[in-house]
Short mmCIF file of C-alpha atoms and ligand atoms in Angstrom, two decimals:
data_model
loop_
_atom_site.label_atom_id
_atom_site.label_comp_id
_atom_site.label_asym_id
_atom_site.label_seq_id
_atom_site.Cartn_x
_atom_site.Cartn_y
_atom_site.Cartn_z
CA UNK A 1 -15.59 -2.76 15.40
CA UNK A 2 -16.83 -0.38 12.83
CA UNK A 3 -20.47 -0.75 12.25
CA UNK A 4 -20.61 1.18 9.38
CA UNK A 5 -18.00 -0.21 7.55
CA UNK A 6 -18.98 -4.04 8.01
CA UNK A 7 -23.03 -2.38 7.42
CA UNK A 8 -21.43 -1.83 3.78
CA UNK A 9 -19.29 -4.94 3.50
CA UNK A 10 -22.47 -6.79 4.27
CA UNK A 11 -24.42 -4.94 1.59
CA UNK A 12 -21.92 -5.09 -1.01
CA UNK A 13 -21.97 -8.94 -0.40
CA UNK A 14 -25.61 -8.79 -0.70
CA UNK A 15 -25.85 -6.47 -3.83
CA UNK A 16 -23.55 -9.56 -5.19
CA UNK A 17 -25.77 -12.25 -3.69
CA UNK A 18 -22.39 -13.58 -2.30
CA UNK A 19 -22.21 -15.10 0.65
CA UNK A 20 -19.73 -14.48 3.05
CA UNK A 21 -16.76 -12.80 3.11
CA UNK A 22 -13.52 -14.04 5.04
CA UNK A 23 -10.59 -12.18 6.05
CA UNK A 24 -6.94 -13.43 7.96
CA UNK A 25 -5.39 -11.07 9.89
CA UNK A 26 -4.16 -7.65 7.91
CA UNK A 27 -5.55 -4.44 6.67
CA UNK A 28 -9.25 -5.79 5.72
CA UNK A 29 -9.82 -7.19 9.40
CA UNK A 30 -8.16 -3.97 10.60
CA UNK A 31 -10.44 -2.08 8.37
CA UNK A 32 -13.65 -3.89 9.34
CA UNK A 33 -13.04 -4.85 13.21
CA UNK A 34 -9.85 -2.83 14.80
CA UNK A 35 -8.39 -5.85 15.48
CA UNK A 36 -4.70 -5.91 14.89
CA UNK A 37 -3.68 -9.80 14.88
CA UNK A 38 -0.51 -11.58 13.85
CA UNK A 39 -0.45 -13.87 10.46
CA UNK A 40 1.28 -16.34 12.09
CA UNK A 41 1.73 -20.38 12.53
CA UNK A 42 -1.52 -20.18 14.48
CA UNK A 43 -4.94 -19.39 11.87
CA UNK A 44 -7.43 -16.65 12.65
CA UNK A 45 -10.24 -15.93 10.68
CA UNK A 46 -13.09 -13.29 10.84
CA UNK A 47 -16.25 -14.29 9.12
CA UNK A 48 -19.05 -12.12 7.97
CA UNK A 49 -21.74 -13.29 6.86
CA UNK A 50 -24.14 -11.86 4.14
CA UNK A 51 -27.26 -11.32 6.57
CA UNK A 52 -24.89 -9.86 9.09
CA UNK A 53 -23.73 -13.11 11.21
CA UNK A 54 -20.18 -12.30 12.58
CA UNK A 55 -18.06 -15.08 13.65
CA UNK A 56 -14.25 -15.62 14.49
CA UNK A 57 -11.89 -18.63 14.55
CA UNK A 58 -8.68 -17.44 17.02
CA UNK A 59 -6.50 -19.12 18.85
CA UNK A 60 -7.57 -18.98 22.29
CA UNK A 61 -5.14 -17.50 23.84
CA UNK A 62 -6.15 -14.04 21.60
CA UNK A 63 -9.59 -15.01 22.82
CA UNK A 64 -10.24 -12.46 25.46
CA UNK A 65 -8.55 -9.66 23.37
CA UNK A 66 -10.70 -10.52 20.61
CA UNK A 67 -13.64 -10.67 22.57
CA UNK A 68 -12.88 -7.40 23.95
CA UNK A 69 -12.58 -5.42 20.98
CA UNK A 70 -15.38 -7.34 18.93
CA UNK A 71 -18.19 -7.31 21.68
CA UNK A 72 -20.87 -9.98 21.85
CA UNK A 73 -21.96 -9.71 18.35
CA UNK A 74 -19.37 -11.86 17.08
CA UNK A 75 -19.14 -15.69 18.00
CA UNK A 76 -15.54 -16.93 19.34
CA UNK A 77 -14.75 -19.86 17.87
CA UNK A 78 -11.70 -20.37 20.04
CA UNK A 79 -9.27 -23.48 19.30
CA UNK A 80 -5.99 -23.97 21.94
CA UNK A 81 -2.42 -25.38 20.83
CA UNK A 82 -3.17 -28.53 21.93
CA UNK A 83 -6.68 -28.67 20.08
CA UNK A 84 -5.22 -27.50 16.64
CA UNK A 85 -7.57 -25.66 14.72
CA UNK A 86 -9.45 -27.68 12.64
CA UNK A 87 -12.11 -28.54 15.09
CA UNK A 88 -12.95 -24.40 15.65
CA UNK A 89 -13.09 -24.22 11.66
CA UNK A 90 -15.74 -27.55 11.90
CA UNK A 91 -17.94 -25.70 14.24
CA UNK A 92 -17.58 -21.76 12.12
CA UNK A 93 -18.45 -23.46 9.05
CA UNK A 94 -21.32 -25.84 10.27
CA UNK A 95 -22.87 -22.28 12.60
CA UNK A 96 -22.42 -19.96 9.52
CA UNK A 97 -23.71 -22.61 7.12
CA UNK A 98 -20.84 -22.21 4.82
CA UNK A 99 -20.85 -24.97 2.79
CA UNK A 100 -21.76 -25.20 -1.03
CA UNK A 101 -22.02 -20.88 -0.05
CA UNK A 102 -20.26 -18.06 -1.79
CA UNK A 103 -17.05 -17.48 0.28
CA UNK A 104 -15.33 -14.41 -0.93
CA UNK A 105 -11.48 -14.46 0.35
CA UNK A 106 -8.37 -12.35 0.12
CA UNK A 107 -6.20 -13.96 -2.31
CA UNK A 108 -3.22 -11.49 -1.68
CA UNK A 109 -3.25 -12.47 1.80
CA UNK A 110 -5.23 -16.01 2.99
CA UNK A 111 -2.81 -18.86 2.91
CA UNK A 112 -3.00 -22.33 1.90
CA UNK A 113 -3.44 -23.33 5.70
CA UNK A 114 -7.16 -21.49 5.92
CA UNK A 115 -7.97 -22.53 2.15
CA UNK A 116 -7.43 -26.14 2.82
CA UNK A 117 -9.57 -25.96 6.20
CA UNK A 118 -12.79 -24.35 4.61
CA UNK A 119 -12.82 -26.33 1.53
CA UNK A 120 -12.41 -29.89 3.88
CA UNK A 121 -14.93 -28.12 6.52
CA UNK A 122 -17.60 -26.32 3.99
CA UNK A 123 -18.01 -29.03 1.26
CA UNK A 124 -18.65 -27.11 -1.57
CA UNK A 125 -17.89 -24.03 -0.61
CA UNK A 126 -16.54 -21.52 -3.61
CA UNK A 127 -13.95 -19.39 -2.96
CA UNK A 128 -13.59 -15.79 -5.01
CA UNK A 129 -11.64 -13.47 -5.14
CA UNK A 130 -12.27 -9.99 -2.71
CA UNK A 131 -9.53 -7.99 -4.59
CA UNK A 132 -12.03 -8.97 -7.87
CA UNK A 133 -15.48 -8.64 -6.28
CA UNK A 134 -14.60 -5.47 -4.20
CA UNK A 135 -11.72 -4.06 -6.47
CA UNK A 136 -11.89 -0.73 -4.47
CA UNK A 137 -13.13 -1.84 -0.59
CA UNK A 138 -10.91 0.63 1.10
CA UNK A 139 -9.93 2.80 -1.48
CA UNK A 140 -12.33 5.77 -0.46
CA UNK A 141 -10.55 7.56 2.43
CA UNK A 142 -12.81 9.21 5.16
CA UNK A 143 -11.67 12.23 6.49
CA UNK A 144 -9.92 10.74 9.45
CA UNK A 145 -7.87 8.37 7.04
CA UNK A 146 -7.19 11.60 5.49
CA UNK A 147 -5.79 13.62 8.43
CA UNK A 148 -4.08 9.96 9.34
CA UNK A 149 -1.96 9.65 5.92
CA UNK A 150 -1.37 13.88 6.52
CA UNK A 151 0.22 13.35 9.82
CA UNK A 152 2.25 10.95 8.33
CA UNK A 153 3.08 12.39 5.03
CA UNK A 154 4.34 15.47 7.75
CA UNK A 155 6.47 12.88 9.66
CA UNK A 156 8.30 11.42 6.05
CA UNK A 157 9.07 15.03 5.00
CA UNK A 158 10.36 16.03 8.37
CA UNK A 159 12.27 12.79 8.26
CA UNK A 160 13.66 13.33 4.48
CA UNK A 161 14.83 17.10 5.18
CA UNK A 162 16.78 15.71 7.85
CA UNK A 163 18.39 12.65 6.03
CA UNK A 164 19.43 15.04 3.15
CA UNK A 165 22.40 16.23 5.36
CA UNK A 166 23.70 12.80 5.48
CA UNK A 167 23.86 12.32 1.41
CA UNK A 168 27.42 13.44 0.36
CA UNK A 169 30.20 11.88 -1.14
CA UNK A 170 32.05 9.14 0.44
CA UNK A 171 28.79 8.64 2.49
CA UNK A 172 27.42 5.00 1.49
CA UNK A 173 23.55 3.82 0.73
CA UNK A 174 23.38 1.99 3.77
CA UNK A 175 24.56 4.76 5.90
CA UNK A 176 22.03 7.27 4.09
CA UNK A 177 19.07 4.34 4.84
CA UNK A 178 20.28 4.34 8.23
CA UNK A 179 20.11 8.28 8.75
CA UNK A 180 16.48 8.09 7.15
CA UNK A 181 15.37 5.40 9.23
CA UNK A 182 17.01 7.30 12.46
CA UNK A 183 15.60 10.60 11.43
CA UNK A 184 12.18 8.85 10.83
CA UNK A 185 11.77 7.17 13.93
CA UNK A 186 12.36 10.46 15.85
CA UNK A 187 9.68 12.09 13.92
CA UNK A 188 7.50 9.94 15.27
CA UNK A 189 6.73 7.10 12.62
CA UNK A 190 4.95 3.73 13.98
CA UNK A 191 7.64 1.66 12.18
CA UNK A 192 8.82 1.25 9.08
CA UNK A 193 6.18 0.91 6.29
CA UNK A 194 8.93 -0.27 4.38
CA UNK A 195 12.37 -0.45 3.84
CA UNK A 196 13.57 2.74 2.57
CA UNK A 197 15.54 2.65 -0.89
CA UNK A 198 18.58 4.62 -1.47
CA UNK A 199 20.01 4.14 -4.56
CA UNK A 200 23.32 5.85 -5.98
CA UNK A 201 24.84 6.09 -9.21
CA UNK A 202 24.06 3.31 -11.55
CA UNK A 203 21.81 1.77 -8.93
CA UNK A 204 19.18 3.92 -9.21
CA UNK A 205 18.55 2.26 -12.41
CA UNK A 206 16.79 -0.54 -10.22
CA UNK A 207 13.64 0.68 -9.25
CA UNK A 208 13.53 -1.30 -5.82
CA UNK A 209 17.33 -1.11 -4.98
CA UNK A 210 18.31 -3.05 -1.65
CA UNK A 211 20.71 -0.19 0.10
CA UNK A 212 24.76 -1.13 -0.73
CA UNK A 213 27.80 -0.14 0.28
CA UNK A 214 28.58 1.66 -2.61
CA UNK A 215 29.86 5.27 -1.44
CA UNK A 216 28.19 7.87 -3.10
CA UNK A 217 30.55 9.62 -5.94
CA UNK A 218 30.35 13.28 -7.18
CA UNK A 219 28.11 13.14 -9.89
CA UNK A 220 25.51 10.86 -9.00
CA UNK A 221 21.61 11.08 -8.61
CA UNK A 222 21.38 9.22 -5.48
CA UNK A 223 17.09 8.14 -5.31
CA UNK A 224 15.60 8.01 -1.98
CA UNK A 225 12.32 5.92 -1.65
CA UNK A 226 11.01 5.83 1.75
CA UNK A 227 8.05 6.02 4.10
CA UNK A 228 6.26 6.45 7.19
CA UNK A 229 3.13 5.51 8.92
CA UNK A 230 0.45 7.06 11.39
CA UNK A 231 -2.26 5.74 12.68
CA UNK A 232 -1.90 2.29 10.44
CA UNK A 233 -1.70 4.94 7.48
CA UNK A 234 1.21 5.03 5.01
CA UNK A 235 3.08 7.99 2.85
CA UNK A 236 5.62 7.50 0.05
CA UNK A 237 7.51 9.64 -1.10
CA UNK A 238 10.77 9.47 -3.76
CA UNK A 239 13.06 11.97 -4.55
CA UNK A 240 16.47 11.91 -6.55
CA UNK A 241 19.21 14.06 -5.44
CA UNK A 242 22.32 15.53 -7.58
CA UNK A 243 25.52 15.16 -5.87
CA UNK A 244 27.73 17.76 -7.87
CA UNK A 245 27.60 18.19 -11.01
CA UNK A 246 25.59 15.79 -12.59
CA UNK A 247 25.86 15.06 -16.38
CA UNK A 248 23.78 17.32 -19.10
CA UNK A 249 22.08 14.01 -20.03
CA UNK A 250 21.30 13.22 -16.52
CA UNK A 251 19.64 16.67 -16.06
CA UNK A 252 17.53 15.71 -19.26
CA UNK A 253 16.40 12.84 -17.72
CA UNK A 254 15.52 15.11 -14.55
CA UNK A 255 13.32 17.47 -16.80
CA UNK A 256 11.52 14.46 -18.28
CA UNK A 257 10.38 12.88 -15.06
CA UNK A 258 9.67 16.15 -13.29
CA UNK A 259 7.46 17.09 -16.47
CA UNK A 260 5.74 13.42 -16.21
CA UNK A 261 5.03 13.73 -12.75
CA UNK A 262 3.38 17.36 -13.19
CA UNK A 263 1.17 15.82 -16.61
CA UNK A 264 0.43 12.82 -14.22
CA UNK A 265 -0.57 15.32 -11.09
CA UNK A 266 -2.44 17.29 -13.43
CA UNK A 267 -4.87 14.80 -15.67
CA UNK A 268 -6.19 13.45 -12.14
CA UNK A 269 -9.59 14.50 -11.05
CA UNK A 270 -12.59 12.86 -10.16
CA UNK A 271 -14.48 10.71 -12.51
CA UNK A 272 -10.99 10.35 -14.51
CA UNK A 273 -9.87 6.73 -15.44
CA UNK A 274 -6.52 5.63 -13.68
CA UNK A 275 -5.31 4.24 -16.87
CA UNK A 276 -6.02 8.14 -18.20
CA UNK A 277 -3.40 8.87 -15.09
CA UNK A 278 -0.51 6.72 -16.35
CA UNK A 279 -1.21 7.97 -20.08
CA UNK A 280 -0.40 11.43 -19.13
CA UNK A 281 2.44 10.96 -17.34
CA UNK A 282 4.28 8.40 -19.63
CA UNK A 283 3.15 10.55 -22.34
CA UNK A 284 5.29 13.09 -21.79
CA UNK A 285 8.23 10.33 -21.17
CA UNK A 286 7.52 8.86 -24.46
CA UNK A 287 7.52 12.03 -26.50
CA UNK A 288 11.27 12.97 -25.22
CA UNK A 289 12.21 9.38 -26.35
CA UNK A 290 12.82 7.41 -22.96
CA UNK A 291 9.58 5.34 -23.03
CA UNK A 292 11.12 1.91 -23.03
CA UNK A 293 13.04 3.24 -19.96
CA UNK A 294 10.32 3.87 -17.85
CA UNK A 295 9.41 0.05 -16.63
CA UNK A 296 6.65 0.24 -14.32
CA UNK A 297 3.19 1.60 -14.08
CA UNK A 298 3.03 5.15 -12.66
CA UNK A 299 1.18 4.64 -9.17
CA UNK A 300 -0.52 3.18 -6.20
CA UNK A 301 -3.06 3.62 -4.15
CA UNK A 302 -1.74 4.22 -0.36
CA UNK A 303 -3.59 3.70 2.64
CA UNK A 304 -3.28 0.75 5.24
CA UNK A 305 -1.04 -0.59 3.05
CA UNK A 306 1.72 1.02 1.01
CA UNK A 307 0.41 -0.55 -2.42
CA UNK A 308 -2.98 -0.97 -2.57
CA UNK A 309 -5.35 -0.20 -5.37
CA UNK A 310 -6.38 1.67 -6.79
CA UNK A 311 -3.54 1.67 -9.35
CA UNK A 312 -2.20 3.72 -11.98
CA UNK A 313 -1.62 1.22 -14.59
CA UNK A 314 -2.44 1.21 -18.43
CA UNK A 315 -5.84 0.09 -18.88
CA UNK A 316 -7.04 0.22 -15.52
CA UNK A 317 -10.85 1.94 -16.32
CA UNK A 318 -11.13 2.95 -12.42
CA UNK A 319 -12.59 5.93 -12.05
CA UNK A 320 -11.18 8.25 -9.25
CA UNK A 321 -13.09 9.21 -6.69
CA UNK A 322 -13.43 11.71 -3.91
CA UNK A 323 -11.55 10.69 -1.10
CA UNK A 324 -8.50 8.11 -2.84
CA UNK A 325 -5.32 8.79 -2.02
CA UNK A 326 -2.40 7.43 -4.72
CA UNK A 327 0.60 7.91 -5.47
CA UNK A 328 2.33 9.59 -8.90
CA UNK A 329 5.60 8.39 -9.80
CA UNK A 330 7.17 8.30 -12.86
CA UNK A 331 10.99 7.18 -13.39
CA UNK A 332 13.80 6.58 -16.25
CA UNK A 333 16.14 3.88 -15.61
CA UNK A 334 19.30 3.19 -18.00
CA UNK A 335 20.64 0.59 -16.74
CA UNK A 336 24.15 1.15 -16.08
CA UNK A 337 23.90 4.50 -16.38
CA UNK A 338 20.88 7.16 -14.88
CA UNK A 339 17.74 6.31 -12.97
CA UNK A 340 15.38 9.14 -11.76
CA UNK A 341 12.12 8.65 -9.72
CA UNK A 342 9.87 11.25 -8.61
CA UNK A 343 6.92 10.22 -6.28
CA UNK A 344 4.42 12.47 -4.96
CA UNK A 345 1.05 11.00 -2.98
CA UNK A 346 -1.86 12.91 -4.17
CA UNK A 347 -6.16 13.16 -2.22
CA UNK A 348 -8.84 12.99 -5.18
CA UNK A 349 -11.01 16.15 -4.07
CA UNK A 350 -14.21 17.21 -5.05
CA UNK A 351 -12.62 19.85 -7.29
CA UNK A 352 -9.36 18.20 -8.03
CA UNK A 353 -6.46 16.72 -6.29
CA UNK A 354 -4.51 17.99 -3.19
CA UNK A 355 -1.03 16.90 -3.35
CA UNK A 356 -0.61 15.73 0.15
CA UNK A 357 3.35 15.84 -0.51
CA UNK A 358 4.93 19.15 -0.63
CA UNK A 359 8.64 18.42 -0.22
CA UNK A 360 11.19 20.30 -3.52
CA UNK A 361 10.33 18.72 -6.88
CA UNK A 362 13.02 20.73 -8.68
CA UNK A 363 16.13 18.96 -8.39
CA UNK A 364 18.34 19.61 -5.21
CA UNK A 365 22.28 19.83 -5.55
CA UNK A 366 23.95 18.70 -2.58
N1 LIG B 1 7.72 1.92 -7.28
C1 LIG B 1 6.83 1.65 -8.36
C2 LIG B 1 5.89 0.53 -8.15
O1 LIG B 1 6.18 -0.41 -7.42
O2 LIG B 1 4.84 0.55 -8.72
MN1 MN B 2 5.35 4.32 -4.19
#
């Protein structure tokens, strides 16, 4: 449990006059409890309630676990496989008084299954949206979630240098994957935050490329999108490679996204906008004539998740603040022809930004 952090969720709910706020198993009951619970068949929900009344509905055999690492502060309302759960989510909303309440819920993440329980259990009950209401809820880093998305930014660099041995000609996108995911693994990653891209050749006009079997030809910028994770906390980074000589066009395109990235790194501080982010980087894009080539917004926030806000995205007035960690990556993709990505995860600072990622920007011959 972190007391502070449900302190504030409570307060923010308050400063709302919302209700309650309920989260499914993922990075917000992570965030708020430590507990790390499957989203599976079987429904679990963590309830918090405005004036600070904690409840959970878990299937009971997660009961002593969750009882363990929530302490007596938070009710169990347990339900076994033979029960079902509807009867524990009968008793959670009649205790916490739910219905006709405020009910803020995750819309990226609660399913059907929970929605369908608290509206026939909490008559009345209106359901928002917590990525509207609390657009930002985990976006400020503490230090620790700091040093966390370090340690792993250190294990996805280790883990790239390594891989970068294994991108040559005849070699295919699968096989590179494979050496990342290898190399990764030994470096000491907790998984795979997700699957890495490698994408040679014409496919690295698709910005998320599934790994082929093409065989890398001389040439080719060959993209590499991939991660790692410490601690629950994520780092992304993309590169593109040249595989021999690469065409005088393609090294163009290079120069553009390398000089986006840079305008992108540069314009964010605290207190800027994040749509002011993505202006500066596709500015630079659209001024050497390959705007309509560059098809997606030019970041994320990172953190428990690998895309989370707060996002670099036309229009978005979010200021940045101290302590958000995001990613800046600008690309060109022709399709059929070139695609270059450069992704670099960046710590808003009280006096700037520290680009957390230091691996070669300027492009790398193999
Ligand atoms: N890789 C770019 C994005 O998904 O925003
Ligand atoms: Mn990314």
């Amino acid at each position: 449990m972190n007391l502070e952090r449900l302190q504030r969720a409570e307060r923010q709910l308050g400063a709302k006059r919302l209700d309650a706020l309920a989260l499914v198993p993922g990075p917000n009951m992570l965030y708020l409890t430590g507990l790390s619970l499957h989203l599976s068949e079987r429904p679990s929900v963590f309830i918090l309630g405005a004036g600070g009344e904690r409840g959970i509905i878990a299937p009971a055999l997660e009961a002593p676990r969750v009882s363990q690492t929530l302490g007596p502060s938070v009710r169990v309302f347990a339900w076994s496989d033979e029960q079902g759960h509807e009867g524990a989510f009968a008793s959670a909303c009649e205790a916490m008084r739910l219905a006709g309440r405020a009910l803020v819920v995750e819309y990226l993440q609660m399913r059907a299954i929970e929605v369908k329980a608290f509206e026939r259990h909490a008559p009345g009950v209106r359901l928002s949206a917590l990525e509207e209401q609390f657009p930002t809820f985990r976006a400020i880093k503490d230090a620790d979630e700091i040093e966390k998305t370090r340690r792993a930014v250190a294990i996805m660099e280790a883990a790239l240098r390594e891989t970068m041995a294994a991108i040559k000609v005849g070699a295919t996108e699968r096989e590179v994957a494979a050496a990342y995911r290898m190399a990764c693994m030994n470096a000491g990653t907790e998984g795979m935050p997700f699957s890495p891209i490698v994408a040679s050749g014409p496919n690295a006009a698709n910005p998320h490329a599934v790994p082929t079997d093409r065989r890398i030809q001389n040439g080719d910028f060959v993209i590499i999108d991939c991660g790692a994770a410490y601690g629950g906390y994520v780092a992304d980074i993309t590169r593109t490679f040249a595989v021999g000589a690469v065409s005088p066009e393609a090294e163009q395109v290079y120069r553009l996204v390398l000089g986006a990235n840079r305008a992108g790194c540069a314009a964010a501080r605290v207190g800027v906008a994040c749509g002011d982010v993505d202006r500066a980087a596709r500015r630079v894009i659209d001024e050497g004539d390959f705007g309509e080539f560059f098809i997606h917004r030019t970041g994320h926030g990172l953190g428990l998740e690998g895309h989370e806000p707060p996002y670099m995205v036309a229009g978005n007035p979010t200021p940045l603040e101290v302590g958000m960690i995001f990613t800046v990556e600008p690309g060109i993709y022709v399709e059929g022809k070139v695609g270059v990505r450069i992704e670099d995860d960046l710590v808003c600072t009280e006096t700037g930004v520290e680009v957390l990622t230091a691996f070669e920007r300027n492009l790398i011959r193999l």
